[in-house]
mmCIF file of C-alpha atoms and ligand atoms in Angstrom:
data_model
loop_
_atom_site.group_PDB
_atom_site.id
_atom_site.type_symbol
_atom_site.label_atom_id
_atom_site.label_comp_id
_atom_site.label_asym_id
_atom_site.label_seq_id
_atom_site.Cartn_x
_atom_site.Cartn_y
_atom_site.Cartn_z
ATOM 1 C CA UNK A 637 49.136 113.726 142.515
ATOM 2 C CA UNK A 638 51.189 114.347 139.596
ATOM 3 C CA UNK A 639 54.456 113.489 141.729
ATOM 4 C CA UNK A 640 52.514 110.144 143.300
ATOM 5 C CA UNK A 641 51.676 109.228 139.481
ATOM 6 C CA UNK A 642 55.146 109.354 138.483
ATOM 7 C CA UNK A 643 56.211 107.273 141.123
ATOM 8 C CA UNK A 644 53.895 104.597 140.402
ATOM 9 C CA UNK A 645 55.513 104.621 137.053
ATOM 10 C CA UNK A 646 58.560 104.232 137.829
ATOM 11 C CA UNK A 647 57.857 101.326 139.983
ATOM 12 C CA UNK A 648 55.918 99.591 137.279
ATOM 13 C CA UNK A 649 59.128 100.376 134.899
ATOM 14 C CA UNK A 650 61.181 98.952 137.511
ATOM 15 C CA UNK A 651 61.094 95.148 137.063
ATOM 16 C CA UNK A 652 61.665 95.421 132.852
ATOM 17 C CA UNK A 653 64.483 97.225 133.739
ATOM 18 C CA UNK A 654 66.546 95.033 136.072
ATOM 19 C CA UNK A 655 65.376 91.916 133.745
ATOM 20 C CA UNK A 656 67.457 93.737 130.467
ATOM 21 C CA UNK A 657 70.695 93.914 131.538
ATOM 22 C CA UNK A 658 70.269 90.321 132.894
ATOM 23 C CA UNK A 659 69.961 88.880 129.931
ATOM 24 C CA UNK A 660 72.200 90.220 127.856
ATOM 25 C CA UNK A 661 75.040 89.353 130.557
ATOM 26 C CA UNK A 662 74.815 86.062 129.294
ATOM 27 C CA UNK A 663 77.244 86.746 126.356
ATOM 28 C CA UNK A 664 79.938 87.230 128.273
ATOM 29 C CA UNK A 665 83.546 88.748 126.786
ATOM 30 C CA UNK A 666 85.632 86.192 126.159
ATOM 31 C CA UNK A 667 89.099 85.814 124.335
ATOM 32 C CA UNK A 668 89.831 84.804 121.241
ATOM 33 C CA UNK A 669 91.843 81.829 120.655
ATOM 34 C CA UNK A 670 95.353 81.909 118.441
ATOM 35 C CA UNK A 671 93.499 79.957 115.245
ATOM 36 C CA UNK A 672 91.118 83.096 115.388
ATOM 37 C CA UNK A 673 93.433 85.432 116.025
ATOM 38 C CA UNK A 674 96.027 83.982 112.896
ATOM 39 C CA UNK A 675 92.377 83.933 110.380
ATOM 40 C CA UNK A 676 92.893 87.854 110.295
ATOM 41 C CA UNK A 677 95.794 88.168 109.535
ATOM 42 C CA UNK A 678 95.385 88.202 105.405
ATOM 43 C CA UNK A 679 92.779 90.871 106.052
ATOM 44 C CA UNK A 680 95.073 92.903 107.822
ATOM 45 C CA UNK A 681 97.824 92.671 105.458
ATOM 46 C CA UNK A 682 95.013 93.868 102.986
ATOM 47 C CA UNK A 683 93.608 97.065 105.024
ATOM 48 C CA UNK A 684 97.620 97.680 105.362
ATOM 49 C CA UNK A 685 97.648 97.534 101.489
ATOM 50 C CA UNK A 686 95.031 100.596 100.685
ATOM 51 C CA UNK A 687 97.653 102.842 101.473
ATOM 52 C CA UNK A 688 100.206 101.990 98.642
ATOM 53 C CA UNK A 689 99.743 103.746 95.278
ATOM 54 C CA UNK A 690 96.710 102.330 93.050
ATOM 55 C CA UNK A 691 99.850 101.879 90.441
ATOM 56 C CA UNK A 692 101.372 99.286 92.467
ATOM 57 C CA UNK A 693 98.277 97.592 93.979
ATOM 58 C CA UNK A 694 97.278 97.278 89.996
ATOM 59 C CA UNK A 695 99.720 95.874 89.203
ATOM 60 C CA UNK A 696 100.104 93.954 92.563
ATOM 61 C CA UNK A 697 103.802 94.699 92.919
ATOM 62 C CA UNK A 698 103.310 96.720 96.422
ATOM 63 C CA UNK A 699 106.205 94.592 98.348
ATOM 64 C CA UNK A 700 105.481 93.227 101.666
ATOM 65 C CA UNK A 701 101.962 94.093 101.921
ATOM 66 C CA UNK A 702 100.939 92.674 98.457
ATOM 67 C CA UNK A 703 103.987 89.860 99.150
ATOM 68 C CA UNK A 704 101.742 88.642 102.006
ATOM 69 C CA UNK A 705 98.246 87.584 100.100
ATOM 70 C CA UNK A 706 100.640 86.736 96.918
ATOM 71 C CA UNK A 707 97.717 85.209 94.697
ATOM 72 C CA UNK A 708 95.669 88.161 94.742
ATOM 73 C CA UNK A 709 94.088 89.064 91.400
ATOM 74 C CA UNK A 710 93.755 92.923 91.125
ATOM 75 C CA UNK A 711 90.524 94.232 89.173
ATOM 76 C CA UNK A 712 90.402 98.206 89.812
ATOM 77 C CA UNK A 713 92.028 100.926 91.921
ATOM 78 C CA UNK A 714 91.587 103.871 92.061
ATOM 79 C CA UNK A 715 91.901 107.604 94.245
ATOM 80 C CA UNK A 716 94.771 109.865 94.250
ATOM 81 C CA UNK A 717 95.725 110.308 98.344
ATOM 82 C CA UNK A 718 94.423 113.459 98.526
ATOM 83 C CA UNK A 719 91.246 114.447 97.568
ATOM 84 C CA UNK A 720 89.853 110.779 97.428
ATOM 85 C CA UNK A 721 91.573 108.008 99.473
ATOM 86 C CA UNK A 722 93.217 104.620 97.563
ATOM 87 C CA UNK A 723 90.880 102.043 97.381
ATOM 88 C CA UNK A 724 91.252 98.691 95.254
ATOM 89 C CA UNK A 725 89.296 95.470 94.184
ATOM 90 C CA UNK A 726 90.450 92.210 93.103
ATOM 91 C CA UNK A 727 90.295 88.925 94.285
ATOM 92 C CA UNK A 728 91.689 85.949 96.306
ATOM 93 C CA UNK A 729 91.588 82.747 94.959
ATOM 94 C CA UNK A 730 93.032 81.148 98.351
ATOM 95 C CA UNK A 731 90.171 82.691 100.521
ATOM 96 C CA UNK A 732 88.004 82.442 97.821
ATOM 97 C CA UNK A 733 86.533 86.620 98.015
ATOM 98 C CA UNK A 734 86.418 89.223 96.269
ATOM 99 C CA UNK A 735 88.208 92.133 98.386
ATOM 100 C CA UNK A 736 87.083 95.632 98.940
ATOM 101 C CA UNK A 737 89.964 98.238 100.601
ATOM 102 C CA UNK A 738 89.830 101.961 100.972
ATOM 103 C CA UNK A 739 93.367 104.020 102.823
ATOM 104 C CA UNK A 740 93.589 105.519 106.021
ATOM 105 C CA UNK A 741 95.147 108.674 106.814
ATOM 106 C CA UNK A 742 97.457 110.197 109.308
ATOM 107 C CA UNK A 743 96.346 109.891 112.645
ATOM 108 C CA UNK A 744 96.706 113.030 114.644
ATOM 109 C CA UNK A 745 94.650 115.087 111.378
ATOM 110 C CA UNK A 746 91.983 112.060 111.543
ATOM 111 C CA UNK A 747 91.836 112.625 115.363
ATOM 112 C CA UNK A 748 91.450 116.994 115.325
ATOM 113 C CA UNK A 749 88.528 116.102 112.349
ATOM 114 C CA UNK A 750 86.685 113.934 114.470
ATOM 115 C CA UNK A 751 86.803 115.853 117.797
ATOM 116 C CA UNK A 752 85.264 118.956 116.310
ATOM 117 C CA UNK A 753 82.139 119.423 117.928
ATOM 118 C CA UNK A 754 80.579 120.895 114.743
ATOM 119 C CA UNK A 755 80.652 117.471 112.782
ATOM 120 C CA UNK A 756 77.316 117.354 110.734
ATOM 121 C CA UNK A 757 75.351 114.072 110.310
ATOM 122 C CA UNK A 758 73.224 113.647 106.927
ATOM 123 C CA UNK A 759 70.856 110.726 106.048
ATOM 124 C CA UNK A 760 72.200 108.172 103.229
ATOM 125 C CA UNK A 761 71.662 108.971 99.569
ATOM 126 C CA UNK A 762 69.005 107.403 98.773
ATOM 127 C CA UNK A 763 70.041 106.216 94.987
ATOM 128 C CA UNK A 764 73.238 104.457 96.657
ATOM 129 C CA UNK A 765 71.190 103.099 99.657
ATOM 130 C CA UNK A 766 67.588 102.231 98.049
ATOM 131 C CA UNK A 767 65.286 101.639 101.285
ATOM 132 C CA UNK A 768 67.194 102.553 103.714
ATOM 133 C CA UNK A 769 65.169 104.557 106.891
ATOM 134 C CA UNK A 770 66.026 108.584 106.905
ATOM 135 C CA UNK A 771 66.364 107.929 110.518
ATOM 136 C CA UNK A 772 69.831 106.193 109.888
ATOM 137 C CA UNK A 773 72.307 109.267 109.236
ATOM 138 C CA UNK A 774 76.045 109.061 108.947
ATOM 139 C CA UNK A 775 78.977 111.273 109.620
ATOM 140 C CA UNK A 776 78.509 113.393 106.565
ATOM 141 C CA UNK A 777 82.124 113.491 105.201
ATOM 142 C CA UNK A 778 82.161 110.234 105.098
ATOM 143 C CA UNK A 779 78.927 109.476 103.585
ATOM 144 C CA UNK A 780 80.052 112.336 100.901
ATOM 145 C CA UNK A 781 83.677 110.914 100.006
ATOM 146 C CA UNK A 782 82.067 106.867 100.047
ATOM 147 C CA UNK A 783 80.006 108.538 97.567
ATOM 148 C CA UNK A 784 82.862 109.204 95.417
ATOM 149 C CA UNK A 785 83.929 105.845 95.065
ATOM 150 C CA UNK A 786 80.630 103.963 95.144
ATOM 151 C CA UNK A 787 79.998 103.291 91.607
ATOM 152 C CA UNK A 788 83.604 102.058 90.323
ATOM 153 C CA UNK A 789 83.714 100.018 93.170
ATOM 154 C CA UNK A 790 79.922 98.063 92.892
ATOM 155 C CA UNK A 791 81.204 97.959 89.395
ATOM 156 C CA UNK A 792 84.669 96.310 89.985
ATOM 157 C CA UNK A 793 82.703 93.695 92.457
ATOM 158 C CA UNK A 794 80.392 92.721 90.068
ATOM 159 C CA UNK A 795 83.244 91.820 87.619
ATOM 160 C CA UNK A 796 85.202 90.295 90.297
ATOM 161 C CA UNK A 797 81.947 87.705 90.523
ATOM 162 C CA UNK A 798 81.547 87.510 87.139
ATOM 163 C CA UNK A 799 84.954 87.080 86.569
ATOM 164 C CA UNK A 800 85.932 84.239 89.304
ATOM 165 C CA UNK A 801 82.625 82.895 89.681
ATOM 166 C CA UNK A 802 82.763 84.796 93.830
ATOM 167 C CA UNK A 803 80.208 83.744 96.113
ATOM 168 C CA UNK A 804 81.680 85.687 98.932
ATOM 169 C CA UNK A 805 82.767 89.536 99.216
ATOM 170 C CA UNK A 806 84.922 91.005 102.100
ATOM 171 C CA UNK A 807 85.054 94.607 102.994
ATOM 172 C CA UNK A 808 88.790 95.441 104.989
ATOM 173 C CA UNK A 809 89.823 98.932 105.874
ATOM 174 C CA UNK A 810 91.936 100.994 108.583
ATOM 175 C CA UNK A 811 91.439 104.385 109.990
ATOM 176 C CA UNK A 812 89.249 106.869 107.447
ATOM 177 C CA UNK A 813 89.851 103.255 104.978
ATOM 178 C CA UNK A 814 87.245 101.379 107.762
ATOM 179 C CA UNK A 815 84.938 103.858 108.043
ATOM 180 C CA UNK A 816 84.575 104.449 104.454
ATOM 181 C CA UNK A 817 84.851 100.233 103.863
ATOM 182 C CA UNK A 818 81.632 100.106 106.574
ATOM 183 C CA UNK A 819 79.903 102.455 104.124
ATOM 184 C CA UNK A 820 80.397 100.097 101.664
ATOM 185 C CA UNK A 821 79.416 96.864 103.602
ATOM 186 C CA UNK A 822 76.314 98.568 104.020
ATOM 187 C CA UNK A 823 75.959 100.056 100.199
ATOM 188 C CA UNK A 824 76.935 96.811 98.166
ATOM 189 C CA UNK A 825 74.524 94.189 99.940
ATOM 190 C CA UNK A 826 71.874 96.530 98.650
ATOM 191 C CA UNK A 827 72.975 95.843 94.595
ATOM 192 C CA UNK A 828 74.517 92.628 94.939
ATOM 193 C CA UNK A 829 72.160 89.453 95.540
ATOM 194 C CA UNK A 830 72.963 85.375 95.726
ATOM 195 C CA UNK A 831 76.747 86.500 97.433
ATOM 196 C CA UNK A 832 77.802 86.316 101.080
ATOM 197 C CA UNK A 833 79.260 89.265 102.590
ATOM 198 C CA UNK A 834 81.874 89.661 105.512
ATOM 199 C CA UNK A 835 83.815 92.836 106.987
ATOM 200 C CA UNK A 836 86.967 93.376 108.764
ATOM 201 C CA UNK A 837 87.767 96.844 110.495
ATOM 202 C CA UNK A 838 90.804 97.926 112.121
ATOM 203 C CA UNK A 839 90.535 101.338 114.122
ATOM 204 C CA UNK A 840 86.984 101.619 113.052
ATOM 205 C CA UNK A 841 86.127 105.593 114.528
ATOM 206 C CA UNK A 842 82.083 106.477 115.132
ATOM 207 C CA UNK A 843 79.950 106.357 111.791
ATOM 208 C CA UNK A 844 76.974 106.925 112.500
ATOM 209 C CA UNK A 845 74.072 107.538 114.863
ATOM 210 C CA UNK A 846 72.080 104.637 116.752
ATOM 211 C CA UNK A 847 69.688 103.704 114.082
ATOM 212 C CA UNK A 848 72.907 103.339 111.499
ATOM 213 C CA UNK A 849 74.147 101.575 114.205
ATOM 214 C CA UNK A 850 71.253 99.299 114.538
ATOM 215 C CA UNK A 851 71.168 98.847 110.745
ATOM 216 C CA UNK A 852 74.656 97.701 110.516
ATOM 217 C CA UNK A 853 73.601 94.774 113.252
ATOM 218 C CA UNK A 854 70.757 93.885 111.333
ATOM 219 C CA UNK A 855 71.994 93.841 107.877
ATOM 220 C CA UNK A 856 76.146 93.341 107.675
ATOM 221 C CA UNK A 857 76.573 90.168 108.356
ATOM 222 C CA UNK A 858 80.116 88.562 109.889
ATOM 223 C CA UNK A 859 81.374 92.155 110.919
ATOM 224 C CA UNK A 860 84.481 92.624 112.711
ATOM 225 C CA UNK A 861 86.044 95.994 114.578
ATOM 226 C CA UNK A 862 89.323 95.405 115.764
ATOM 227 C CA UNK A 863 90.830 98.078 118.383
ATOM 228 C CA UNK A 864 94.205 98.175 119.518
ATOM 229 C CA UNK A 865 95.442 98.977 122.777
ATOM 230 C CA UNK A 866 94.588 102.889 123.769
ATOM 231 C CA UNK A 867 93.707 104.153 120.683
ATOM 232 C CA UNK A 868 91.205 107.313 120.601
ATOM 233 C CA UNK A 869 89.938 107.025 116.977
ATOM 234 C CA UNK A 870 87.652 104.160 117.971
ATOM 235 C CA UNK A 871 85.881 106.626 120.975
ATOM 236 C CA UNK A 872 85.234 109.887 118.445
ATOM 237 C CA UNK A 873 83.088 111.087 117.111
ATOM 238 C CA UNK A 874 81.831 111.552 120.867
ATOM 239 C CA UNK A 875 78.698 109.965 121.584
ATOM 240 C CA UNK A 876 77.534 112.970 123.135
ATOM 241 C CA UNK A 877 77.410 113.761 119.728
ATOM 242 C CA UNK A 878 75.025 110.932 118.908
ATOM 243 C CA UNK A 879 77.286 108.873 117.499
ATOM 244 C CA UNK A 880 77.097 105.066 118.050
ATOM 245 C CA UNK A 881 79.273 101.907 117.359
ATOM 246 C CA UNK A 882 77.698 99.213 115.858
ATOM 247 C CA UNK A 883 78.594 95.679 117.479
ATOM 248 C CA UNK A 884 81.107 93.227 116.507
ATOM 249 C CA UNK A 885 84.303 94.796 118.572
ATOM 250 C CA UNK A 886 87.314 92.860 119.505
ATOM 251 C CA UNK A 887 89.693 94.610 121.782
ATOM 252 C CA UNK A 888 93.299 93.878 121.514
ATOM 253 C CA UNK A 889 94.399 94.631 125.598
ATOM 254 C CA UNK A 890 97.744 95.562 126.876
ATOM 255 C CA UNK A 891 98.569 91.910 127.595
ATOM 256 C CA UNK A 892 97.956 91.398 123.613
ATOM 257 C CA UNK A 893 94.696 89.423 124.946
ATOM 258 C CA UNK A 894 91.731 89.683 121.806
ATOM 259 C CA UNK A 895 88.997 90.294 123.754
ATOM 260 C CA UNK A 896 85.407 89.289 122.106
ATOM 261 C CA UNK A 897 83.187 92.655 123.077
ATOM 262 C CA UNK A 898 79.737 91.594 122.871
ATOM 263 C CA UNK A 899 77.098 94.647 122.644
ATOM 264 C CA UNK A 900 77.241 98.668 120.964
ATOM 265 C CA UNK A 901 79.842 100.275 122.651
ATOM 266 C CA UNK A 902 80.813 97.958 125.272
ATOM 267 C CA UNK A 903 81.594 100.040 128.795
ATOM 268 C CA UNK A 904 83.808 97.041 130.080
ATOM 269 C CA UNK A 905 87.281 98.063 130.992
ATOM 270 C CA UNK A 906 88.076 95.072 128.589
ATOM 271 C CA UNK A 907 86.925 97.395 125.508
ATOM 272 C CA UNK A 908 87.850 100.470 123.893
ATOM 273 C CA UNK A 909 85.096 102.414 125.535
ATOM 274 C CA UNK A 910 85.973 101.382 128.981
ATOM 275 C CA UNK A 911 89.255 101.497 128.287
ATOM 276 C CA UNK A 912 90.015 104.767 126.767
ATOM 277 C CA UNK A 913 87.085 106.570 128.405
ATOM 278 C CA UNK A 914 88.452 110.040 126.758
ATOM 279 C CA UNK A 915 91.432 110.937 124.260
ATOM 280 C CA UNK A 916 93.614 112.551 127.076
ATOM 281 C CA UNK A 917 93.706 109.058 128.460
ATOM 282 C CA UNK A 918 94.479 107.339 124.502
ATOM 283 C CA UNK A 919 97.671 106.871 122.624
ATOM 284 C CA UNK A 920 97.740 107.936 119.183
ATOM 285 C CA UNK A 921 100.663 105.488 118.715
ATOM 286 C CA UNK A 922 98.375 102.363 118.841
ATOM 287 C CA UNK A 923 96.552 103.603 115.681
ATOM 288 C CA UNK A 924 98.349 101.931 113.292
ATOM 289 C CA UNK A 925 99.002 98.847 115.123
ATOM 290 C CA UNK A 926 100.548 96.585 115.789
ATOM 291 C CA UNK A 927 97.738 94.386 114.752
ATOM 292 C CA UNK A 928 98.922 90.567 115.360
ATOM 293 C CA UNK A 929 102.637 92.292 114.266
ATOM 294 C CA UNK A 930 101.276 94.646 110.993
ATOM 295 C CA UNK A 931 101.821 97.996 111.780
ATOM 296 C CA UNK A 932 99.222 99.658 109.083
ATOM 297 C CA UNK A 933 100.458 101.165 105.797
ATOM 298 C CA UNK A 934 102.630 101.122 102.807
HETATM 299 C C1 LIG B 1518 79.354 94.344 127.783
HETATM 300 O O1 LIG B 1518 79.589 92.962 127.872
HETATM 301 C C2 LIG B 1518 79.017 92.356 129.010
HETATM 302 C C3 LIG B 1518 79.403 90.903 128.995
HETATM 303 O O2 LIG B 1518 80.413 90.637 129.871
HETATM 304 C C4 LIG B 1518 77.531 92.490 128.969
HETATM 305 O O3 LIG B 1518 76.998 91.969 130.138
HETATM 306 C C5 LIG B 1518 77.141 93.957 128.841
HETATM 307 O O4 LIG B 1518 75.768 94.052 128.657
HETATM 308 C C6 LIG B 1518 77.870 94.594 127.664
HETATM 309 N N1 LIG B 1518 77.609 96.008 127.688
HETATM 310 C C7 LIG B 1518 77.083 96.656 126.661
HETATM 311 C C8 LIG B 1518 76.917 98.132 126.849
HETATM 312 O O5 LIG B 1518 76.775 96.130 125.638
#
């Protein structure tokens, strides 16, 4: 009886089922075309600049990477490499935002970290992230070292607005820099009213599980993750772990093709997940670009 129930359930379930995926096959992927592609490219020039000294990005005298946004008004940096990435704040009169950036790190390190199966998960402080559902939990490391940061930064925003008169704040980052800069996407929106908000990740690893996930969909608006290639950061932490992307990936392919990956972890071969479907089968190379010809760093 018990076995005859079940079945019945399962045919019931059925129909919902095959209607889901249906739908959301709509959105297909699609490429991105070259004006798209070329509207990155001062945000990737600024992820590339968290990883020069806070002296020089002060100062704004980094050379090519500060060379390529050249009317960038700096307002704070800050970190020391080590113990707490670079990050800086100022703002772009062109492209009218204040800019957030936080540095990466080295690649093969970043990769050993986030393949250790013992990689805790903790829930959001809740004096940074007022409101926000104990069922959203990050990777803890990250949470703990955004936490470092998170006051100087809100701080240096806020004067940025002041300052410029900003309606309009961007959040950039590479490697560790992007996980830490999604942090903040999520963090600032909660302190900061009347401002639009936008975020551009390159090499974006796992944050989070699938309700920080969800949250980012809901609530950080005009996100971007941009993959290159067969790079493993973007696949670890492993979701086994119950870790989850949020959406917003584009996929730069071996043909240098920017593929639009619509969904949370997209399977398609198109997409990182498909793609790289474990590290054996990544290259660490592809880490640091090159994205649309910046290779990622100082
Ligand atoms: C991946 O994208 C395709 C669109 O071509 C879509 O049908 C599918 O649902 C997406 N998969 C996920 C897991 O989001």
């Amino acid at each position: 009886m018990a076995v005859l129930t079940g079945l019945l359930a399962l045919a019931a379930a059925l129909p919902a089922a095959l209607a889901a995926p249906r739908l959301e096959a709509r959105q297909s992927i699609s490429a991105l075309g070259t004006t798209t592609i070329e509207s990155f490219k001062p945000y990737t020039f600024y992820a590339s600049t968290a990883y020069c000294q806070p002296s020089a990005t002060l100062t704004w005298t980094c050379g090519a990477n500060c060379q390529a946004n050249p009317s960038f008004e700096p307002i704070a940096s800050g970190g020391d490499g080590d113990a707490t990435q670079f990050w800086y704040v100022g703002y772009d009169p062109s492209l009218k935002t204040v800019t957030i950036a936080h540095q990466g790190t080295d690649t093969s390190e970043f990769l050993a970290d986030l393949t250790d199966v013992d990689i805790s998960m903790t829930t959001l402080d809740s004096s940074l992230f007022p409101g926000v559902s104990s069922s959203v939990e990050a990777h803890e490391g990250f949470a703990n070292e955004q936490a470092k940061t998170a006051t100087q930064i809100l701080s240096a925003v806020q004067t940025g607005i002041s300052k410029f008169g900003a309606t309009k704040v961007t959040t950039v980052g590479h490697s560790l820099g992007a996980a830490l800069s999604l942090l903040d996407a999520v963090y600032l929106p909660l302190h900061i009213k009347g401002v639009s908000f936008q975020t551009v990740l390159y090499g974006l690893p796992r944050v989070g599980n699938q309700a920080f996930a969800d949250y980012v969909d809901a609530h950080v608006s005009a996100f971007t993750r941009i993959n290159n290639k067969e790079d493993p950061i973007p696949i670890v932490p492993g979701r086994f772990l119950g870790f989850h992307h949020p959406s917003g990936e584009v996929h730069i392919t071996d043909a240098n093709v920017w593929e639009a990956c619509p969904g949370q972890d997209n399977t398609s071969t198109l997409c990182i997940v498909g793609d790289v479907p474990n590290i054996f089968d990544g290259d660490e190379s592809d880490h640091d670009g090159p994205y649309d010809g910046v290779e990622m760093g100082c």
